Amino acid sequence: MARVLLFGRLADLAGWRDRAVEAGSLNGLRGVLAGVDPALGEALAGPGVQVAVDKTIVRGEAPLAAGSEVAFLPPMSGG
Amino acid sequence: MARVLLFGRLADLAGWRDRAVEAGSLNGLRGVLAGVDPALGEALAGPGVQVAVDKTIVRGEAPLAAGSEVAFLPPMSGG
Amino acid sequence: MTTPSKIALTSEPFEPGALLTAFCAGRDETGAVASFAGLARAEKGAAVALELEAYPGFTDTAIAAFADDAKTRFGLQDYAIVHRVGRIAPGEAIVFVATAAVHRRAAFEACDFLMDYLKSRAPFWKKEHGPDGGRWIEPTAQDRTDAQRWD
Amino acid sequence: MTTPSKIALTSEPFEPGALLTAFCAGRDETGAVASFAGLARAEKGAAVALELEAYPGFTDTAIAAFADDAKTRFGLQDYAIVHRVGRIAPGEAIVFVATAAVHRRAAFEACDFLMDYLKSRAPFWKKEHGPDGGRWIEPTAQDRTDAQRWD
C-alpha cells in the first residue's frame, strides 16, 4: 500500500487529499487512480504536475516500496 | 544677541556647544568668535562646514536679527 | 553567531514584531537586520481570506535548502523565516523574513532574494477566497520577473 | 492609509520589534511591510559606544522632507523612522525604518533608499568611542556609493 497525497486543485478535484492505494510502481498507481476517477487521472498527468516519492521529486516511472508516500504536486504558487 | 550652536568636532574643539554672542551679521559673528578663539575661527571657515541661521542653511554673509540661532555644522556623517 | 537559523510553518496567527524582537536580541556584532512582513490584503472586500497549503517535510526542507544557499551567497550571519499556512484573514501576516549581516547591503539583498523565492517558487499552493467562492492561483508575471532578477 | 507617517529622534533605547508591531497594526490593505534595524556593533571590543548628535528641529525636518519625497517616489502608503541620538551601547538599535506598500518591490526599495540616505547624508554627527577614546567620523566610501545608486 502506498500513501497518496493530493495538493491544491488536485485535492479539490478528487474530493480527497490522503488515501492508501495498492500499487507497486508509480505508473501502476496512476492506472489505479485513473481507473477509479478518469478526470483525476488526466489531471495527475497534466502539465506542471510533479510527483514526489517519500518527499523527493521523481520524473517518469519509479518503483514504490510498501509504505511509500506519493505526493502529486500541482504548479506551486509560492506563498 | 545671537544664540550660537556648535556640532560634532567643532564643539569638542571649542569646549562649548551653546553660547550667546553679540553680533549683527554672520561675518561679524565669525570675527568675534575668531577673536576669542583663533583655532575655532579657522575651523568654522574650514572645508565642508555649513551654517544654518534659524535652521535654514545660508551661504556667505547674512544679517542676524536679535535672537537669531546660528548653527555651525561640520560635514554630516549620517547616522 | 551561535543563533540557529530557523524556518517555521504555522497554522496559527503570528506577530512579525515579536519575531523581530526575538531575532534582534543579543546581536552586538550584527549591525544590520532587514526584515519583511507580508500581510493578507482585503482588496476592499474582494478578498475574504487566503488559504495556503504546504507539504510538511517537503515545503520546509525546500525552503531550508534555498535559504541556506542564500546565507552563504550573501554572507549572512543568520536568518529567520516564518510562514503561515491554512486560512488567513485580511490584515494577518502571511510571511516574515529577517536577515542579519554585518552590513546593510547584504541584509537587504538577502531578505529581498528570500522573499522573491518564497512568493514565486516555494512549494505552497494558494487559494483566494472571495465573496463568490475560492480559486487556486499561480505565480504572477511580476513574481516571475522578480525571481529572475537573481538568475 | 490614515496612519500618519512618523519620524522620531530619541535619546532612550528603543525596541525595533515593538515599533514593527505598532506599524503593522490594522493594515488590511497594505500587503508589504519592509523594515530595517541598524544595531551598534561591539567590533570585538574595539567599539565601546557610538555617540550620535542631531540638531533637533533641523535634523528631523531634513529627514521628513527626504522621506516624504521617497513616499511619493515609491508610492508608499506609509513609513516610520526612529533614530537614536546620544550614546549608544553595542547591540542597541541605532535606527529603525519601516515602509508600507501594496507590493513588496516598492516597500523594499523605499526602505533601502531611506537607509542609504540616513546612513550617508542625514544631518547627524557621529563619534566612535573605543578603548583609547573617541573620534568623529565621516561617511564611508561605501555609504557614498550606496547613496549614489539612486541618483
Short mmCIF file of C-alpha atoms in Angstrom, two decimals:
data_model
loop_
_atom_site.label_atom_id
_atom_site.label_comp_id
_atom_site.label_asym_id
_atom_site.label_seq_id
_atom_site.Cartn_x
_atom_site.Cartn_y
_atom_site.Cartn_z
CA MET A 1 0.00 0.00 0.00
CA ALA A 2 1.24 3.50 -0.89
CA ARG A 3 0.00 6.59 0.88
CA VAL A 4 -1.18 9.05 -1.78
CA LEU A 5 -1.34 12.79 -1.06
CA LEU A 6 -3.02 15.35 -3.31
CA PHE A 7 -2.40 19.09 -3.05
CA GLY A 8 -4.12 22.27 -4.21
CA ARG A 9 -6.60 21.94 -7.04
CA LEU A 10 -5.92 18.21 -7.37
CA ALA A 11 -7.40 17.58 -3.92
CA ASP A 12 -10.42 19.75 -4.75
CA LEU A 13 -10.93 17.82 -8.00
CA ALA A 14 -10.63 14.40 -6.37
CA GLY A 15 -12.63 15.22 -3.26
CA TRP A 16 -9.90 13.69 -1.07
CA ARG A 17 -6.33 14.54 -0.15
CA ASP A 18 -4.90 11.50 1.64
CA ARG A 19 -5.66 7.87 0.73
CA ALA A 20 -3.99 4.45 0.83
CA VAL A 21 -3.73 2.79 -2.60
CA GLU A 22 -2.34 -0.65 -3.54
CA ALA A 23 0.36 -0.20 -6.21
CA GLY A 24 3.90 -1.45 -6.86
CA SER A 25 5.02 1.37 -9.14
CA LEU A 26 4.16 4.94 -9.97
CA ASN A 27 2.67 4.05 -13.34
CA GLY A 28 0.67 1.29 -11.68
CA LEU A 29 -0.60 3.82 -9.14
CA ARG A 30 -1.55 6.27 -11.90
CA GLY A 31 -3.51 3.49 -13.58
CA VAL A 32 -5.41 2.61 -10.42
CA LEU A 33 -6.27 6.24 -9.73
CA ALA A 34 -7.36 6.88 -13.34
CA GLY A 35 -9.49 3.72 -13.28
CA VAL A 36 -11.42 4.96 -10.26
CA ASP A 37 -11.57 8.61 -11.38
CA PRO A 38 -10.68 9.31 -15.03
CA ALA A 39 -10.81 13.11 -14.57
CA LEU A 40 -8.31 12.85 -11.73
CA GLY A 41 -6.13 10.51 -13.78
CA GLU A 42 -6.00 13.10 -16.55
CA ALA A 43 -5.27 15.94 -14.12
CA LEU A 44 -2.41 14.00 -12.48
CA ALA A 45 -0.79 13.63 -15.92
CA GLY A 46 -1.38 17.30 -16.79
CA PRO A 47 1.23 19.97 -17.44
CA GLY A 48 3.23 21.14 -14.48
CA VAL A 49 2.10 18.40 -12.08
CA GLN A 50 5.14 17.00 -10.28
CA VAL A 51 5.38 13.82 -8.24
CA ALA A 52 7.32 13.34 -5.02
CA VAL A 53 8.02 9.87 -3.64
CA ASP A 54 8.95 9.99 0.02
CA LYS A 55 9.31 13.77 -0.32
CA THR A 56 11.78 13.64 -3.22
CA ILE A 57 10.72 14.76 -6.71
CA VAL A 58 10.85 11.91 -9.24
CA ARG A 59 10.37 12.01 -13.00
CA GLY A 60 8.85 9.19 -15.06
CA GLU A 61 8.36 5.68 -13.69
CA ALA A 62 9.52 4.63 -10.23
CA PRO A 63 9.01 1.54 -8.09
CA LEU A 64 7.00 2.01 -4.89
CA ALA A 65 8.04 0.26 -1.70
CA ALA A 66 5.44 -0.75 0.85
CA GLY A 67 4.61 2.36 2.83
CA SER A 68 5.88 4.78 0.19
CA GLU A 69 4.37 8.26 0.33
CA VAL A 70 3.44 9.58 -3.12
CA ALA A 71 2.50 13.25 -3.43
CA PHE A 72 1.03 14.83 -6.56
CA LEU A 73 2.00 18.49 -6.66
CA PRO A 74 0.28 20.94 -9.00
CA PRO A 75 2.25 24.03 -10.10
CA MET A 76 3.46 25.78 -6.97
CA SER A 77 2.13 29.25 -6.42
CA GLY A 78 4.56 30.49 -3.85
CA GLY A 79 3.25 31.78 -0.53
CA MET B 1 22.49 88.61 20.82
CA ALA B 2 22.64 85.55 18.59
CA ARG B 3 22.50 82.04 20.01
CA VAL B 4 25.44 80.11 18.60
CA LEU B 5 25.38 76.30 18.40
CA LEU B 6 28.38 74.12 17.56
CA PHE B 7 28.10 70.48 16.49
CA GLY B 8 30.39 67.47 16.30
CA ARG B 9 34.11 68.12 16.29
CA LEU B 10 33.56 71.91 16.36
CA ALA B 11 32.03 71.66 19.84
CA ASP B 12 34.91 69.45 21.01
CA LEU B 13 37.42 71.95 19.62
CA ALA B 14 35.74 74.97 21.22
CA GLY B 15 34.96 73.33 24.53
CA TRP B 16 31.37 74.62 24.35
CA ARG B 17 28.31 73.93 22.21
CA ASP B 18 25.79 76.65 23.02
CA ARG B 19 26.63 80.28 23.71
CA ALA B 20 25.10 83.76 23.32
CA VAL B 21 27.23 86.13 21.21
CA GLU B 22 26.63 89.78 20.32
CA ALA B 23 26.74 90.19 16.51
CA GLY B 24 24.65 91.87 13.79
CA SER B 25 25.79 89.70 10.89
CA LEU B 26 27.29 86.32 10.21
CA ASN B 27 30.66 87.78 9.24
CA GLY B 28 30.60 89.90 12.36
CA LEU B 29 29.89 86.82 14.41
CA ARG B 30 32.73 84.90 12.75
CA GLY B 31 35.04 87.79 13.63
CA VAL B 32 34.00 87.79 17.29
CA LEU B 33 34.44 84.03 17.60
CA ALA B 34 37.84 84.07 15.84
CA GLY B 35 38.98 86.92 18.09
CA VAL B 36 38.25 84.88 21.21
CA ASP B 37 39.49 81.55 19.80
CA PRO B 38 41.58 81.73 16.60
CA ALA B 39 41.67 77.93 16.18
CA LEU B 40 37.89 77.83 16.33
CA GLY B 41 37.63 80.75 13.89
CA GLU B 42 39.77 78.83 11.42
CA ALA B 43 37.77 75.61 11.90
CA LEU B 44 34.47 77.42 11.34
CA ALA B 45 35.77 78.66 7.99
CA GLY B 46 37.12 75.22 7.06
CA PRO B 47 36.04 72.98 4.19
CA GLY B 48 32.61 71.42 4.45
CA VAL B 49 31.43 73.46 7.42
CA GLN B 50 27.92 74.75 6.74
CA VAL B 51 26.00 77.43 8.57
CA ALA B 52 22.30 77.40 9.43
CA VAL B 53 20.53 80.55 10.56
CA ASP B 54 17.27 79.74 12.30
CA LYS B 55 17.59 76.16 11.00
CA THR B 56 17.97 77.13 7.35
CA ILE B 57 21.29 76.68 5.55
CA VAL B 58 22.77 80.01 4.39
CA ARG B 59 25.82 80.66 2.23
CA GLY B 60 28.08 83.67 2.56
CA GLU B 61 27.12 86.75 4.54
CA ALA B 62 23.74 87.18 6.23
CA PRO B 63 22.27 89.70 8.67
CA LEU B 64 21.41 88.38 12.13
CA ALA B 65 18.24 89.51 13.87
CA ALA B 66 18.08 89.71 17.66
CA GLY B 67 17.53 86.17 18.90
CA SER B 68 18.77 84.50 15.70
CA GLU B 69 20.03 80.95 16.16
CA VAL B 70 23.28 80.31 14.29
CA ALA B 71 24.47 76.72 13.96
CA PHE B 72 27.88 75.69 12.62
CA LEU B 73 27.62 72.23 11.06
CA PRO B 74 30.71 70.18 10.24
CA PRO B 75 30.41 67.57 7.44
CA MET B 76 27.47 65.32 8.28
CA SER B 77 28.31 61.71 8.86
CA GLY B 78 24.88 60.19 8.59
CA GLY B 79 23.51 58.14 11.46
CA MET C 1 26.65 33.97 15.56
CA THR C 2 25.53 30.97 17.53
CA THR C 3 21.79 31.55 16.98
CA PRO C 4 20.49 28.79 14.72
CA SER C 5 18.75 29.99 11.59
CA LYS C 6 15.12 29.00 11.74
CA ILE C 7 12.25 28.09 9.45
CA ALA C 8 8.73 27.53 10.72
CA LEU C 9 5.39 26.80 9.09
CA THR C 10 2.48 27.64 11.37
CA SER C 11 -1.28 27.43 11.14
CA GLU C 12 -1.67 29.97 13.96
CA PRO C 13 -1.58 33.76 13.51
CA PHE C 14 1.78 35.27 14.41
CA GLU C 15 3.12 38.73 15.18
CA PRO C 16 6.01 39.96 12.99
CA GLY C 17 7.12 42.47 15.64
CA ALA C 18 7.51 39.77 18.27
CA LEU C 19 9.59 37.72 15.84
CA LEU C 20 11.77 40.74 15.11
CA THR C 21 12.29 41.35 18.81
CA ALA C 22 13.48 37.76 19.29
CA PHE C 23 15.66 37.95 16.17
CA CYS C 24 17.42 41.18 17.25
CA ALA C 25 18.15 40.05 20.80
CA GLY C 26 21.78 39.86 21.86
CA ARG C 27 23.21 40.92 18.50
CA ASP C 28 26.19 43.02 19.45
CA GLU C 29 28.19 42.09 16.33
CA THR C 30 25.40 42.21 13.74
CA GLY C 31 24.98 45.77 12.54
CA ALA C 32 22.15 45.16 10.08
CA VAL C 33 18.80 43.40 10.39
CA ALA C 34 16.48 43.61 7.41
CA SER C 35 13.01 42.16 7.62
CA PHE C 36 9.86 41.80 5.60
CA ALA C 37 6.30 41.06 6.64
CA GLY C 38 3.75 40.05 4.01
CA LEU C 39 0.18 40.79 5.10
CA ALA C 40 -3.06 39.50 3.59
CA ARG C 41 -5.00 42.24 1.81
CA ALA C 42 -8.76 42.72 2.00
CA GLU C 43 -8.85 44.15 -1.56
CA LYS C 44 -11.81 46.28 -0.45
CA GLY C 45 -13.87 43.19 0.33
CA ALA C 46 -12.93 41.25 -2.81
CA ALA C 47 -10.69 39.00 -0.67
CA VAL C 48 -12.40 37.24 2.21
CA ALA C 49 -9.46 35.02 3.08
CA LEU C 50 -6.32 33.49 1.68
CA GLU C 51 -5.71 29.78 2.05
CA LEU C 52 -2.19 28.39 1.86
CA GLU C 53 -1.36 24.75 1.69
CA ALA C 54 2.12 23.38 2.37
CA TYR C 55 3.51 19.85 2.31
CA PRO C 56 5.16 19.47 5.72
CA GLY C 57 8.55 17.84 5.46
CA PHE C 58 8.82 18.85 1.80
CA THR C 59 7.99 22.57 1.84
CA ASP C 60 10.14 23.37 4.87
CA THR C 61 13.03 21.25 3.57
CA ALA C 62 12.94 23.03 0.21
CA ILE C 63 12.87 26.45 1.89
CA ALA C 64 15.74 25.50 4.20
CA ALA C 65 17.90 24.33 1.29
CA PHE C 66 17.25 27.56 -0.59
CA ALA C 67 17.77 29.77 2.45
CA ASP C 68 20.99 28.08 3.50
CA ASP C 69 22.35 28.72 0.00
CA ALA C 70 21.28 32.36 0.32
CA LYS C 71 23.01 32.57 3.70
CA THR C 72 26.26 31.57 2.04
CA ARG C 73 25.71 33.65 -1.09
CA PHE C 74 25.11 36.87 0.85
CA GLY C 75 27.38 36.15 3.80
CA LEU C 76 24.53 36.30 6.30
CA GLN C 77 25.13 35.70 9.96
CA ASP C 78 21.62 34.39 10.37
CA TYR C 79 18.06 34.37 9.04
CA ALA C 80 14.57 33.56 10.26
CA ILE C 81 11.60 32.57 8.11
CA VAL C 82 8.09 32.06 9.47
CA HIS C 83 5.32 31.21 7.04
CA ARG C 84 1.65 30.92 7.80
CA VAL C 85 -0.39 28.06 6.34
CA GLY C 86 -4.14 27.42 6.36
CA ARG C 87 -6.79 30.11 6.21
CA ILE C 88 -5.52 33.67 6.64
CA ALA C 89 -7.75 36.71 7.23
CA PRO C 90 -7.06 40.19 5.78
CA GLY C 91 -4.50 42.10 7.85
CA GLU C 92 -2.92 38.92 9.21
CA ALA C 93 0.70 38.13 8.49
CA ILE C 94 1.40 35.55 5.79
CA VAL C 95 5.17 35.53 5.96
CA PHE C 96 8.00 37.05 7.96
CA VAL C 97 11.63 37.00 6.87
CA ALA C 98 14.52 38.52 8.81
CA THR C 99 18.19 38.56 7.83
CA ALA C 100 21.20 39.55 9.90
CA ALA C 101 24.53 40.68 8.48
CA VAL C 102 27.43 42.91 9.37
CA HIS C 103 26.42 45.47 6.71
CA ARG C 104 23.03 46.52 5.42
CA ARG C 105 23.54 45.79 1.71
CA ALA C 106 23.83 42.05 2.35
CA ALA C 107 20.92 42.05 4.80
CA PHE C 108 18.61 43.89 2.39
CA GLU C 109 19.54 41.88 -0.68
CA ALA C 110 19.23 38.54 1.06
CA CYS C 111 15.83 39.46 2.51
CA ASP C 112 14.60 40.58 -0.91
CA PHE C 113 16.05 37.42 -2.51
CA LEU C 114 14.37 35.13 0.03
CA MET C 115 11.03 36.89 -0.41
CA ASP C 116 11.19 36.58 -4.19
CA TYR C 117 11.72 32.85 -3.77
CA LEU C 118 9.01 32.43 -1.15
CA LYS C 119 6.45 34.36 -3.18
CA SER C 120 7.12 32.75 -6.53
CA ARG C 121 8.79 29.35 -6.26
CA ALA C 122 8.43 27.95 -2.76
CA PRO C 123 6.22 24.84 -2.57
CA PHE C 124 2.93 26.36 -1.48
CA TRP C 125 -0.49 26.16 -3.06
CA LYS C 126 -2.60 29.24 -2.69
CA LYS C 127 -6.34 29.69 -2.86
CA GLU C 128 -8.05 33.06 -2.76
CA HIS C 129 -11.47 33.09 -1.16
CA GLY C 130 -13.71 35.92 -2.35
CA PRO C 131 -17.39 36.70 -1.80
CA ASP C 132 -18.24 34.27 -4.64
CA GLY C 133 -16.04 31.35 -3.62
CA GLY C 134 -12.43 30.27 -3.92
CA ARG C 135 -9.93 29.82 -6.72
CA TRP C 136 -6.44 28.35 -6.82
CA ILE C 137 -3.89 30.76 -8.14
CA GLU C 138 -0.48 30.59 -9.79
CA PRO C 139 2.57 32.90 -9.64
CA THR C 140 2.06 36.29 -11.24
CA ALA C 141 4.22 37.59 -14.08
CA GLN C 142 5.67 40.11 -11.58
CA ASP C 143 6.65 37.27 -9.24
CA ARG C 144 8.49 35.52 -12.09
CA THR C 145 10.20 38.74 -13.12
CA ASP C 146 11.28 39.46 -9.54
CA ALA C 147 12.69 35.95 -9.11
CA GLN C 148 14.56 36.13 -12.43
CA ARG C 149 16.44 39.25 -11.30
CA TRP C 150 18.70 36.92 -9.33
CA ASP C 151 19.44 34.32 -12.04
CA MET D 1 -3.99 54.72 4.95
CA THR D 2 -4.89 57.15 7.69
CA THR D 3 -1.85 56.36 9.87
CA PRO D 4 0.41 59.43 9.87
CA SER D 5 3.96 58.78 8.76
CA LYS D 6 6.25 59.39 11.66
CA ILE D 7 9.81 60.48 12.39
CA ALA D 8 11.27 60.45 15.87
CA LEU D 9 14.69 61.18 17.34
CA THR D 10 15.13 59.63 20.76
CA SER D 11 17.89 59.55 23.35
CA GLU D 12 16.33 56.46 25.00
CA PRO D 13 16.94 52.86 23.85
CA PHE D 14 14.09 51.52 21.72
CA GLU D 15 12.92 48.11 20.59
CA PRO D 16 12.62 47.62 16.79
CA GLY D 17 10.17 44.73 17.23
CA ALA D 18 7.77 46.86 19.26
CA LEU D 19 7.90 49.54 16.57
CA LEU D 20 7.20 46.94 13.87
CA THR D 21 4.22 45.63 15.85
CA ALA D 22 2.75 49.13 16.05
CA PHE D 23 3.49 49.79 12.38
CA CYS D 24 1.80 46.58 11.16
CA ALA D 25 -1.37 47.00 13.23
CA GLY D 26 -4.64 47.32 11.35
CA ARG D 27 -3.13 47.08 7.88
CA ASP D 28 -5.70 45.09 5.94
CA GLU D 29 -4.91 46.80 2.62
CA THR D 30 -1.12 47.00 2.88
CA GLY D 31 0.37 43.75 1.68
CA ALA D 32 4.03 44.60 2.19
CA VAL D 33 5.98 45.94 5.17
CA ALA D 34 9.75 46.15 4.80
CA SER D 35 11.85 47.20 7.74
CA PHE D 36 15.43 47.69 8.75
CA ALA D 37 17.10 47.89 12.15
CA GLY D 38 20.64 49.17 12.43
CA LEU D 39 22.39 47.94 15.55
CA ALA D 40 25.59 49.19 17.15
CA ARG D 41 28.44 46.70 16.80
CA ALA D 42 30.93 45.86 19.54
CA GLU D 43 33.69 45.19 16.96
CA LYS D 44 35.12 42.63 19.37
CA GLY D 45 35.70 45.30 21.99
CA ALA D 46 37.14 47.92 19.63
CA ALA D 47 33.87 49.87 19.90
CA VAL D 48 32.83 50.84 23.40
CA ALA D 49 29.97 53.08 22.33
CA LEU D 50 28.68 55.14 19.45
CA GLU D 51 27.66 58.73 20.02
CA LEU D 52 25.26 60.43 17.66
CA GLU D 53 24.49 64.09 17.69
CA ALA D 54 21.48 65.60 15.93
CA TYR D 55 20.25 69.17 15.62
CA PRO D 56 16.63 68.99 16.78
CA GLY D 57 14.33 70.93 14.50
CA PHE D 58 16.88 70.74 11.69
CA THR D 59 17.74 67.03 11.53
CA ASP D 60 14.15 65.82 11.82
CA THR D 61 12.91 68.42 9.32
CA ALA D 62 15.55 67.36 6.79
CA ILE D 63 14.69 63.67 7.25
CA ALA D 64 10.96 64.39 6.92
CA ALA D 65 11.45 66.31 3.67
CA PHE D 66 13.54 63.49 2.22
CA ALA D 67 11.19 60.76 3.42
CA ASP D 68 8.06 62.48 2.14
CA ASP D 69 9.69 62.69 -1.30
CA ALA D 70 10.52 58.98 -1.05
CA LYS D 71 6.92 58.23 -0.08
CA THR D 72 5.78 59.84 -3.33
CA ARG D 73 8.60 58.40 -5.43
CA PHE D 74 7.90 54.81 -4.38
CA GLY D 75 4.14 55.12 -3.90
CA LEU D 76 4.32 54.22 -0.22
CA GLN D 77 1.22 54.10 1.91
CA ASP D 78 3.24 54.97 4.98
CA TYR D 79 6.64 54.97 6.65
CA ALA D 80 8.11 55.19 10.13
CA ILE D 81 11.61 56.32 11.06
CA VAL D 82 13.01 56.24 14.57
CA HIS D 83 16.61 57.31 15.13
CA ARG D 84 18.57 57.10 18.31
CA VAL D 85 20.77 60.00 19.42
CA GLY D 86 23.28 60.28 22.24
CA ARG D 87 25.46 57.46 23.49
CA ILE D 88 24.59 54.01 22.13
CA ALA D 89 25.97 50.74 23.51
CA PRO D 90 26.84 47.70 21.34
CA GLY D 91 23.75 45.64 20.47
CA GLU D 92 21.40 48.61 20.89
CA ALA D 93 19.34 49.86 17.97
CA ILE D 94 20.59 53.00 16.22
CA VAL D 95 17.86 53.31 13.63
CA PHE D 96 14.59 51.68 12.62
CA VAL D 97 12.87 52.27 9.29
CA ALA D 98 9.62 50.65 8.18
CA THR D 99 7.80 51.14 4.90
CA ALA D 100 4.32 50.02 3.90
CA ALA D 101 3.15 49.49 0.33
CA VAL D 102 0.71 47.38 -1.62
CA HIS D 103 3.53 45.35 -3.19
CA ARG D 104 6.89 44.28 -1.82
CA ARG D 105 9.14 45.79 -4.51
CA ALA D 106 8.15 49.34 -3.52
CA ALA D 107 8.40 48.59 0.20
CA PHE D 108 11.89 47.08 -0.11
CA GLU D 109 13.28 49.75 -2.42
CA ALA D 110 11.94 52.62 -0.34
CA CYS D 111 13.33 51.14 2.87
CA ASP D 112 16.74 50.63 1.25
CA PHE D 113 16.61 54.17 -0.20
CA LEU D 114 15.74 55.73 3.16
CA MET D 115 18.51 53.81 4.90
CA ASP D 116 21.10 54.90 2.33
CA TYR D 117 20.09 58.49 3.00
CA LEU D 118 20.04 58.12 6.77
CA LYS D 119 23.45 56.42 6.86
CA SER D 120 25.24 58.75 4.48
CA ARG D 121 23.60 62.15 4.18
CA ALA D 122 21.21 62.77 7.04
CA PRO D 123 22.33 65.56 9.40
CA PHE D 124 23.95 63.57 12.18
CA TRP D 125 27.42 63.79 13.64
CA LYS D 126 28.88 60.52 14.75
CA LYS D 127 31.63 59.78 17.24
CA GLU D 128 33.04 56.32 17.83
CA HIS D 129 34.25 55.65 21.35
CA GLY D 130 36.88 52.93 21.60
CA PRO D 131 39.10 51.74 24.43
CA ASP D 132 41.52 54.61 23.65
CA GLY D 133 39.00 57.45 23.36
CA GLY D 134 36.63 58.89 20.79
CA ARG D 135 36.90 60.13 17.23
CA TRP D 136 34.43 61.91 14.97
CA ILE D 137 33.84 60.04 11.74
CA GLU D 138 32.68 60.86 8.25
CA PRO D 139 30.67 58.85 5.67
CA THR D 140 32.47 55.82 4.27
CA ALA D 141 33.13 55.37 0.57
CA GLN D 142 30.57 52.52 0.67
CA ASP D 143 27.96 54.89 2.10
CA ARG D 144 28.56 57.34 -0.73
CA THR D 145 28.41 54.56 -3.32
CA ASP D 146 25.17 53.23 -1.87
CA ALA D 147 23.56 56.66 -1.88
CA GLN D 148 24.68 57.33 -5.45
CA ARG D 149 22.84 54.22 -6.70
CA TRP D 150 19.65 56.29 -6.55
CA ASP D 151 20.86 59.43 -8.34
#
